[in-house]
Coordinates of C-alpha atoms in Angstrom, one line a residue:
X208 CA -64.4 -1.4 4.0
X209 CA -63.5 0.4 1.1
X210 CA -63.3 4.1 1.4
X211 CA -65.1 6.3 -0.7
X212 CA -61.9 7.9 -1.9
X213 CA -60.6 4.7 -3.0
X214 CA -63.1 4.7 -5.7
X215 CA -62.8 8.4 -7.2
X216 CA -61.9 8.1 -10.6
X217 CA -59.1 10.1 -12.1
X218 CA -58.8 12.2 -15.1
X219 CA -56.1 10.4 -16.3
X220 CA -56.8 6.8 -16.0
X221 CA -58.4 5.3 -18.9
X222 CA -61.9 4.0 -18.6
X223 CA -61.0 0.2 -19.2
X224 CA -58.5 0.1 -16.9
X225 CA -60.9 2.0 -14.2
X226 CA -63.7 -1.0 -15.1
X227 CA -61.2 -3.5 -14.2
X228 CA -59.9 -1.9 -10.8
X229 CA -63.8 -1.6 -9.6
X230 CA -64.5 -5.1 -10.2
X231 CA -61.3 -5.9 -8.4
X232 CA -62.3 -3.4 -5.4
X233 CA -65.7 -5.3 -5.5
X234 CA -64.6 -8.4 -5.5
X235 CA -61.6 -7.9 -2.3
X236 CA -64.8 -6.1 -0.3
X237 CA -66.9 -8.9 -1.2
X238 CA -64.0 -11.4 -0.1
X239 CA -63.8 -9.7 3.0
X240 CA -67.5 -9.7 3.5
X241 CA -67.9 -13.2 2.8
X242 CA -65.3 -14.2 5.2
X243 CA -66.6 -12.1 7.9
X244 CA -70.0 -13.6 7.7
X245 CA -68.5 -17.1 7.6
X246 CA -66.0 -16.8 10.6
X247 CA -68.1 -14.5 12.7
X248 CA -67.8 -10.8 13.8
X249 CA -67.7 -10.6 17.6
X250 CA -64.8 -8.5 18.3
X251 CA -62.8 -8.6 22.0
X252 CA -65.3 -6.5 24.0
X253 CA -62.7 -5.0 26.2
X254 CA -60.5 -3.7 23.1
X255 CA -63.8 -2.9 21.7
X256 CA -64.2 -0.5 24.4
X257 CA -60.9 0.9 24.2
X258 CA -61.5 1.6 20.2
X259 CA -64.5 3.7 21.4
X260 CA -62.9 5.4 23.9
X261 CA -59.9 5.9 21.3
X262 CA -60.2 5.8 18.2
X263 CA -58.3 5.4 14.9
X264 CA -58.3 9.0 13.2
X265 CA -57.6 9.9 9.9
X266 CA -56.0 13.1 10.6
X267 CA -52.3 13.3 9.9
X268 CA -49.7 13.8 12.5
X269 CA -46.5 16.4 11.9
X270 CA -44.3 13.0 10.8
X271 CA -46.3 11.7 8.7
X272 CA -45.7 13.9 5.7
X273 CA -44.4 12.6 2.3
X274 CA -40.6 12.7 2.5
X275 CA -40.0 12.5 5.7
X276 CA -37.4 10.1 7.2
X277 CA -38.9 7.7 9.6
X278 CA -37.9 7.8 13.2
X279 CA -34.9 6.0 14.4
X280 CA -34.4 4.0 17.2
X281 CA -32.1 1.6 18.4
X282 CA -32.2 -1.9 20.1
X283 CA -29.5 -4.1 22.0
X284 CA -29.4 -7.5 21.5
X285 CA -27.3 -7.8 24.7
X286 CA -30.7 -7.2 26.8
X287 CA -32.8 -9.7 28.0
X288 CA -35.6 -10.1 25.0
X289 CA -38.4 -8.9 27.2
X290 CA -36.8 -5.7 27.5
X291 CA -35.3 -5.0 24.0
X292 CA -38.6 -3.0 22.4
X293 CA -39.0 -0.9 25.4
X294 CA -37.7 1.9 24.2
X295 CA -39.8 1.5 20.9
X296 CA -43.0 1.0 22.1
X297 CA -43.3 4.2 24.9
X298 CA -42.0 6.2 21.9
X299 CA -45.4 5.3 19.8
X300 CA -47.6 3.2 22.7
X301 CA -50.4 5.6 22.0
X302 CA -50.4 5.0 18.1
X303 CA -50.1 1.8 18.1
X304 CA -52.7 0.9 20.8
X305 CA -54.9 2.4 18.5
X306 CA -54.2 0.4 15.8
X307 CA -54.5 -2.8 17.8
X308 CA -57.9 -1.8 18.6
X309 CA -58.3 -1.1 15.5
X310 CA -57.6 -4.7 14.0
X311 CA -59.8 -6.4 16.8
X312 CA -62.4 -4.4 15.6
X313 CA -62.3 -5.2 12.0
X314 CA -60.9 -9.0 12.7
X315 CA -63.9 -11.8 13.0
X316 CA -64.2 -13.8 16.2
X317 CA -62.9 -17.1 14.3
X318 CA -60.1 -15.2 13.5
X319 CA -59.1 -14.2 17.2
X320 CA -60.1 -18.0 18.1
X321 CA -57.3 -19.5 16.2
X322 CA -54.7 -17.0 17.4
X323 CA -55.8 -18.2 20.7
X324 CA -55.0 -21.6 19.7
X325 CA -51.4 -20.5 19.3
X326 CA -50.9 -18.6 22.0
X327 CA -51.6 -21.4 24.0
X328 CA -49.1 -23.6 22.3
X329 CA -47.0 -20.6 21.5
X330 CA -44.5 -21.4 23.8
X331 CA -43.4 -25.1 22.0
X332 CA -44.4 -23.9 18.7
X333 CA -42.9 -20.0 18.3
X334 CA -38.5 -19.3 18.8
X335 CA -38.1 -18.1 22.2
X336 CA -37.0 -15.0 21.7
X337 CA -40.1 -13.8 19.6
X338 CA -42.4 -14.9 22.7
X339 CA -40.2 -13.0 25.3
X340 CA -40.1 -9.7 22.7
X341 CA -43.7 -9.6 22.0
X342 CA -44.4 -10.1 25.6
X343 CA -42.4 -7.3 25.9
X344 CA -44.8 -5.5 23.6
X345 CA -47.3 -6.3 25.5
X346 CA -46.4 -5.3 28.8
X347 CA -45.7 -2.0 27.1
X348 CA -48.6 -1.4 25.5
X349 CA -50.9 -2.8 28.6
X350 CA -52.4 -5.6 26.0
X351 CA -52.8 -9.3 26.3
X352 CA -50.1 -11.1 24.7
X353 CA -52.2 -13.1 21.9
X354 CA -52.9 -9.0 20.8
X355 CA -49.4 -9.0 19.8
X356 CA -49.6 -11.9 18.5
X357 CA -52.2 -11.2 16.1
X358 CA -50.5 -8.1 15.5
X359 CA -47.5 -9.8 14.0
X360 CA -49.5 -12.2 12.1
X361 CA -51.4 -9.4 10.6
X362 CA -48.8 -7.8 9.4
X363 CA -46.7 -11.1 8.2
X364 CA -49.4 -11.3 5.6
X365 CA -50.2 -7.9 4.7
X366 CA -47.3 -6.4 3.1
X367 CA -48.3 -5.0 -1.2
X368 CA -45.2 -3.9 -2.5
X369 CA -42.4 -3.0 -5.1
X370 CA -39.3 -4.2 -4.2
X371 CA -36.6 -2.9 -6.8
X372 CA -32.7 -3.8 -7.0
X373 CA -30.3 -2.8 -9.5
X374 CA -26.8 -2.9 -10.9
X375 CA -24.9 0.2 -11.7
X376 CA -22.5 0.3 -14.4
X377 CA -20.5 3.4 -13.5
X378 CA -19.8 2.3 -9.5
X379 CA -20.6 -1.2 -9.6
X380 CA -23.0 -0.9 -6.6
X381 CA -25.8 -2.8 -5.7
X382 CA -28.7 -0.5 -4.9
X383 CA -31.8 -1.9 -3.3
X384 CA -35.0 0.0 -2.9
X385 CA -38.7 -0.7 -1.9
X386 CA -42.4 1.3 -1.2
X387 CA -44.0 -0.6 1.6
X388 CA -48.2 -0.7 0.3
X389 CA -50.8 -1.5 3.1
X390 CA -53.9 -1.5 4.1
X391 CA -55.9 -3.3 1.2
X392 CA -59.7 -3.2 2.2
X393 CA -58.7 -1.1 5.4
X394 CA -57.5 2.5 4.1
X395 CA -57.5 4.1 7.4
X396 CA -55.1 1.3 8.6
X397 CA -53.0 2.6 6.0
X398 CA -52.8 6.4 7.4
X399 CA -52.2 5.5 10.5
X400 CA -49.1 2.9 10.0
X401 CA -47.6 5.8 9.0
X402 CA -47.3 7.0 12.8
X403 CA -45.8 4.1 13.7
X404 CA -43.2 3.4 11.7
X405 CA -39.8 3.3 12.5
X406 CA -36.1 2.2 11.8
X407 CA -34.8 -0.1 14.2
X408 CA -30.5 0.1 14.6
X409 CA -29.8 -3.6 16.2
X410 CA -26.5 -4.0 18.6
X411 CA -24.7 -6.6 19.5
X412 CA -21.7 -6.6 21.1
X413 CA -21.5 -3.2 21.4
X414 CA -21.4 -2.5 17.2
X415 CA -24.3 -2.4 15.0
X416 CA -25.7 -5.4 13.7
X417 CA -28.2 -4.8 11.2
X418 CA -31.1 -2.2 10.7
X419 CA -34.8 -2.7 9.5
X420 CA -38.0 -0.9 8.7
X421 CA -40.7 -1.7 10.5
X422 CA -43.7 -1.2 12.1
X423 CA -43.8 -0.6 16.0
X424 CA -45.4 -3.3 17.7
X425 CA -44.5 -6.2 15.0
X426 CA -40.8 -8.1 15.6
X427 CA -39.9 -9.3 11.7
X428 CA -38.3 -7.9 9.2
X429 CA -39.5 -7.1 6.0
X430 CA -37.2 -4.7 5.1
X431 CA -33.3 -4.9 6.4
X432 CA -30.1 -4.8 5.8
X433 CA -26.9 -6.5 7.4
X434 CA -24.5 -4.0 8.8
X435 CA -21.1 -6.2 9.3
X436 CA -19.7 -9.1 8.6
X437 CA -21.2 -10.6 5.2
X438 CA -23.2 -7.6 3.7
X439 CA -26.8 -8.2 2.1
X440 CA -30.3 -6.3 1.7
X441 CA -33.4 -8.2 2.5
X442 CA -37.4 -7.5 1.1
X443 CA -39.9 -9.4 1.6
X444 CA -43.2 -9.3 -0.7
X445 CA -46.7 -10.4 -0.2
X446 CA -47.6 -13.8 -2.5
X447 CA -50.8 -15.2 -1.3
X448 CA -52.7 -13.4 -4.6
X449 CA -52.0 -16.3 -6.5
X450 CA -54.4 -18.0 -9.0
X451 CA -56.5 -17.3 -12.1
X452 CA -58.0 -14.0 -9.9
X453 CA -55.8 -12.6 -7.5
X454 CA -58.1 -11.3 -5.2
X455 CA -56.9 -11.3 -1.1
X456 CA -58.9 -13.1 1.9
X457 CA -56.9 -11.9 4.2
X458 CA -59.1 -13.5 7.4
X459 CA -58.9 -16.9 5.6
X460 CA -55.2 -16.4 4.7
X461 CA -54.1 -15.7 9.0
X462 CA -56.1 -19.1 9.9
X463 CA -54.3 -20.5 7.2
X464 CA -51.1 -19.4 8.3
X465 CA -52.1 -20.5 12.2
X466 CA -52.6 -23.8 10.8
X467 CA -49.2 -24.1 9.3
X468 CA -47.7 -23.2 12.8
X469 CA -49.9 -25.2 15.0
X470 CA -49.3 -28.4 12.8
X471 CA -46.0 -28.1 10.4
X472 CA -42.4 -26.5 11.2
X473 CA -43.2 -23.8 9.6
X474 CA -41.9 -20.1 10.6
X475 CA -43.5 -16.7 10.2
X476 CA -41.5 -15.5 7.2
X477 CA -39.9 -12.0 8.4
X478 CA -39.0 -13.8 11.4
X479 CA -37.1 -15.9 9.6
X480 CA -35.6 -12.7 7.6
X481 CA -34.5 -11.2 11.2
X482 CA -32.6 -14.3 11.9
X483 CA -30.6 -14.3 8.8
X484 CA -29.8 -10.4 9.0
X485 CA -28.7 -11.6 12.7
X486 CA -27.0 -14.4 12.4
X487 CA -23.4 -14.1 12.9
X488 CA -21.9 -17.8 12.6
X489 CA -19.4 -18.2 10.4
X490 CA -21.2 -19.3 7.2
X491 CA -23.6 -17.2 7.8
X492 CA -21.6 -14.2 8.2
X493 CA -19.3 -15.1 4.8
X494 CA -21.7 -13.6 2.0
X495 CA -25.2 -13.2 0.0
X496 CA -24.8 -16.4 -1.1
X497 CA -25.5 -17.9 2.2
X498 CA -27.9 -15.7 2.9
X499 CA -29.8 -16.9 0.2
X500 CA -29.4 -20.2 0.3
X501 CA -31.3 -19.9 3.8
X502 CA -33.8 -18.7 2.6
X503 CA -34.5 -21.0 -0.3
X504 CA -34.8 -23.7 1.8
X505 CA -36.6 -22.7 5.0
X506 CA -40.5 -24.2 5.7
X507 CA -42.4 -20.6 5.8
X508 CA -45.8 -20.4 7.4
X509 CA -46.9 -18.2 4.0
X510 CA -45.7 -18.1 0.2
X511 CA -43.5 -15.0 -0.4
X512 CA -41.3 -13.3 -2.6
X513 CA -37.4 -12.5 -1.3
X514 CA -35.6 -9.7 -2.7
X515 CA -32.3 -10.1 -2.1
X516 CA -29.4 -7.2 -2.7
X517 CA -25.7 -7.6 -1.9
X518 CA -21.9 -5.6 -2.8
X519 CA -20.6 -7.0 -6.0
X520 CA -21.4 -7.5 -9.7
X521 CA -24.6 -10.3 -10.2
X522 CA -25.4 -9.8 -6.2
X523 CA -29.1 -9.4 -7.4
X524 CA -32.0 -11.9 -6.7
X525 CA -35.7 -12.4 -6.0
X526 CA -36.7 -15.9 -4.9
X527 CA -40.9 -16.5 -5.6
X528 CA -40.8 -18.9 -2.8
X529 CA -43.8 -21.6 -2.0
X530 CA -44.5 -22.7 2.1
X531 CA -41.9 -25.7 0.9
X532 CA -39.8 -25.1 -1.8
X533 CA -38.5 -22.7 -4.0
X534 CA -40.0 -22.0 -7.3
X535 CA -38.1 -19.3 -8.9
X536 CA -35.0 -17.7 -8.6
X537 CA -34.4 -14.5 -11.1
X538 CA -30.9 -12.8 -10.8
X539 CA -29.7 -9.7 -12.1
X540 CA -27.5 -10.4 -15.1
X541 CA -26.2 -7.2 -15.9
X542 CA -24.3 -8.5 -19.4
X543 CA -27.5 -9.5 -20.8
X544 CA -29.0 -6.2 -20.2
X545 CA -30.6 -7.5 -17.0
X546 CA -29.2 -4.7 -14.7
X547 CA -32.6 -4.5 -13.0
X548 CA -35.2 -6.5 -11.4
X549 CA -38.5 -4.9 -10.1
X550 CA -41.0 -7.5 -8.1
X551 CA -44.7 -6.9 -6.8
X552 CA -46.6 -9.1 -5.5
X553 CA -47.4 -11.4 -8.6
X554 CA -45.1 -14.1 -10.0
X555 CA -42.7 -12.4 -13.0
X556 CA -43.2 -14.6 -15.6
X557 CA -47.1 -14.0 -15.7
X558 CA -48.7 -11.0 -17.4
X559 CA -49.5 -8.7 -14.4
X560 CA -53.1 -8.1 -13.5
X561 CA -54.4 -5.4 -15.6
X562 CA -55.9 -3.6 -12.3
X563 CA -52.6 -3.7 -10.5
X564 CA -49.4 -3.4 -12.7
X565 CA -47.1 -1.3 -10.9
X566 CA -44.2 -3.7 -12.3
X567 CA -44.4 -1.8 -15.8
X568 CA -44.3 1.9 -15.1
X569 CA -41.4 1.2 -12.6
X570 CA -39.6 -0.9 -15.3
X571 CA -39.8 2.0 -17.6
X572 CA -38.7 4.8 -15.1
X573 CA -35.2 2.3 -14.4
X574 CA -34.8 1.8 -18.7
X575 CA -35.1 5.8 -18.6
X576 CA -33.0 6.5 -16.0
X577 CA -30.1 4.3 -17.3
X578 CA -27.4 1.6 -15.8
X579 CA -25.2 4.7 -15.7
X580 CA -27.0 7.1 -14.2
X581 CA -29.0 4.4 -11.6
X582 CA -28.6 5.7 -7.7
X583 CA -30.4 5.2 -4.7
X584 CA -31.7 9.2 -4.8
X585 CA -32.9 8.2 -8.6
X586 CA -35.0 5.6 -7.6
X587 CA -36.6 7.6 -4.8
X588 CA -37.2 9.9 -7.2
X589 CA -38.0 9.0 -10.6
X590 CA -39.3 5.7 -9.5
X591 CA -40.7 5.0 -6.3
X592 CA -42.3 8.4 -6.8
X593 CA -44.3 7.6 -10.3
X594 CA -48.2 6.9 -9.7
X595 CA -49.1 4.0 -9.5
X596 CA -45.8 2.7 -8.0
X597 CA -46.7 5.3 -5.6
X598 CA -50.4 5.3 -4.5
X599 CA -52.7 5.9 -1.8
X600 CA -51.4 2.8 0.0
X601 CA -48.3 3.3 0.5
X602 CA -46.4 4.0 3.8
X603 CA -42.9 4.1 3.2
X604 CA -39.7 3.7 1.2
X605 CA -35.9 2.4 1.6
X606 CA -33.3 2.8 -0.3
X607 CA -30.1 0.4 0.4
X608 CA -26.7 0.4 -0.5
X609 CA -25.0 -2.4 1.1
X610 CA -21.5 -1.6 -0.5
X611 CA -21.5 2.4 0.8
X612 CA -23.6 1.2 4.1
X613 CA -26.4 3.4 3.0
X614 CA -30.1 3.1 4.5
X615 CA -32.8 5.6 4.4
X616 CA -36.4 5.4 4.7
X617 CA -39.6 7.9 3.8
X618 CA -42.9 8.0 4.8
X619 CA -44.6 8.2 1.9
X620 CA -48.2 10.0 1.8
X621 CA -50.0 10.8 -2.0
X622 CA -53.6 11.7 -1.7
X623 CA -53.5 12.5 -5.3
X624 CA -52.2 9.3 -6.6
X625 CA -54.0 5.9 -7.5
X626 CA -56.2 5.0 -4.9
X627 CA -55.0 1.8 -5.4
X628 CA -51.7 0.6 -6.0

């Protein structure tokens, strides 16, 4: 599960900290090993024919180079939900049929058991319109519907990340950034998201709505940014590497997350995320503050962290969030020399794993940079750029600036950086 490149050494790391990544690579392959041989392997023999027929290469397509802006596409809220991702999916339906066989491949039969579960209760227990839009997927795509469901869960829980925002003292803007990680265990997965991913314009009404980064094939939204009315920025981080070792189970962590849909008012978390940046009632629509209040108090199907960017001075927050409750809330406070805040994918007020501390080096690039001198071109730059913040997982990067209605995403490809994070 781990590829043989994820474990070349580099000339620069230092031998303790190489020690501590391969015991952290053994234990995630062991994780995944264990749970595979607990839950069953049989994959979907009709996808596993497909994945022979077709399978996922590792050779890179002409978009997929570093620096390149993602494809843009729109999507009218006006159409019938069935209808809205059409446009999306025969742009990449090749790509991403590959990547759905892909994941039925690697999955374990348990896994696809429980997603069946839900399908069959999916329509009491899942909104409306993210039933008629994966459908939509679907009939796209020529898959079964609980394929797109597993899809979405997949990549609910999936996303390692930096997530950055800032306060600049010579504009006053709020700049939000993040590098989308994926693909822990599975590296190919990794090269190949990069095919698929896109920015996604929503209309309503005629105007734009709000955009997002996402993957084609999966509905939520964990990356966006609200386009009129009350403006705010929206990331959403990966927190189910909690405890004394963070080590993923992702198979265990998707049943988990079934459960808590099946039996609790839970929501998928980046659905949730896509109804904030959509909603347009009145409080709603008034400022960041409501934006995160929602989303301090919402039942989510998985812990998570929130970044949360908006237009004026102090509009700067990341919420650590449990499936319940709210456990942290960190704001930027600019006159206490807080102008930044940079979140991963481990609670902030706990020493980062020694194996996976992107929070430093990116912390150090912003102090370098300056309050002054902060812009969303820095960041890219002399941030998001820096090994490991940058590494072999990652698949893209936003920038956001709310306040000048600024959005730009990168795939992001660096063979020569840390094989992991």
């Amino acid at each position: 599960l781990i590829s043989a490149r994820a474990h070349a050494t580099r000339g620069s790391m230092k031998m303790p900290r190489w020690y501590l990544l391969k015991a952290f690579v053994v234990l995630a392959t062991m994780n995944v090993a264990v749970a595979v041989d607990s839950l069953g392997s049989t994959p979907n023999t009709a996808m596993a024919a497909y994945l022979q027929r077709s399978p996922v290469s590792g050779q890179k397509s002409p978009g997929s180079l570093d620096g390149t802006p993602l494809p843009k596409h729109t999507l009218n809220l006006d159409e019938p939900p069935r209808m809205r991702w059409e446009g999306v999916m025969k742009a990449n339906k090749a790509a991403t049929r590959r990547i759905v066989a892909y994941l039925f491949a690697e999955l374990p039969a348990a896994v696809h058991a429980q997603v069946d579960k839900l399908v069959l209760e999916a329509e009491g227990r899942l909104p409306q319109w993210a039933v008629e839009e994966m459908r939509g997927v679907a009939d796209v795509l020529d898959v079964n519907f609980g394929d797109i469901v597993l899809l979405n869960l997949f990549f609910e829980l999936t996303p390692f990340c930096t997530s950055i925002v800032t306060q600049s003292s010579s504009t006053g803007h709020v700049y939000h950034a993040r590098n989308m990680d994926f693909g822990l265990g599975m590296p190919v997965l990794s090269e190949n998201l990069r095919d698929i991913a896109v920015d996604v314009e929503f209309f309503k009404d005629g105007k734009p709505a709000f955009v997002i980064t996402t993957f084609a094939g999966y509905i939520g939204a964990a990356t966006g940014m609200r386009l009129q009315g009350g403006l705010f920025s929206i990331t959403a981080n990966e927190r189910e590497m909690t405890g004394p070792v963070p080590v993923p189970n992702i198979f265990k962590s998707i049943v988990n997350m079934v459960n808590a849909l099946l039996t609790t008012d839970a929501f998928p978390v980046t659905w949730a995320v896509r109804e904030v940046l959509e909603d347009n009632s009145a409080a709603a629509s008034e400022s960041f503050d409501a934006a995160v209040s929602a989303l301090s108090t919402r039942p989510f199907a998985t812990q998570i962290y929130l970044t949360v960017g908006g237009t004026t001075l102090g509009q700067g927050v990341v919420l650590t969030r449990d499936h319940n409750k709210i456990l942290d809330s960190w704001r930027i406070n600019a006159t206490s020399g807080g102008w930044f805040l940079v979140q991963t994918n481990y609670d902030h007020w706990l020493p980062m794993p020694p194996w996976d501390n992107r929070k430093k080096p990116a912390e150090r690039a912003l102090a370098d940079i300056g309050a002054d001198a902060v812009t969303p071109s820095s960041i890219y730059k002399d941030v998001l750029s820096r090994d490991p913040v940058l590494n072999q997982l990652t698949v893209y990067t936003t920038t956001m600036s709310c306040g000048e209605g600024k959005y730009a995403s990168f795939v992001r490809d660096c063979e020569s950086c840390s094989p992991f994070r």
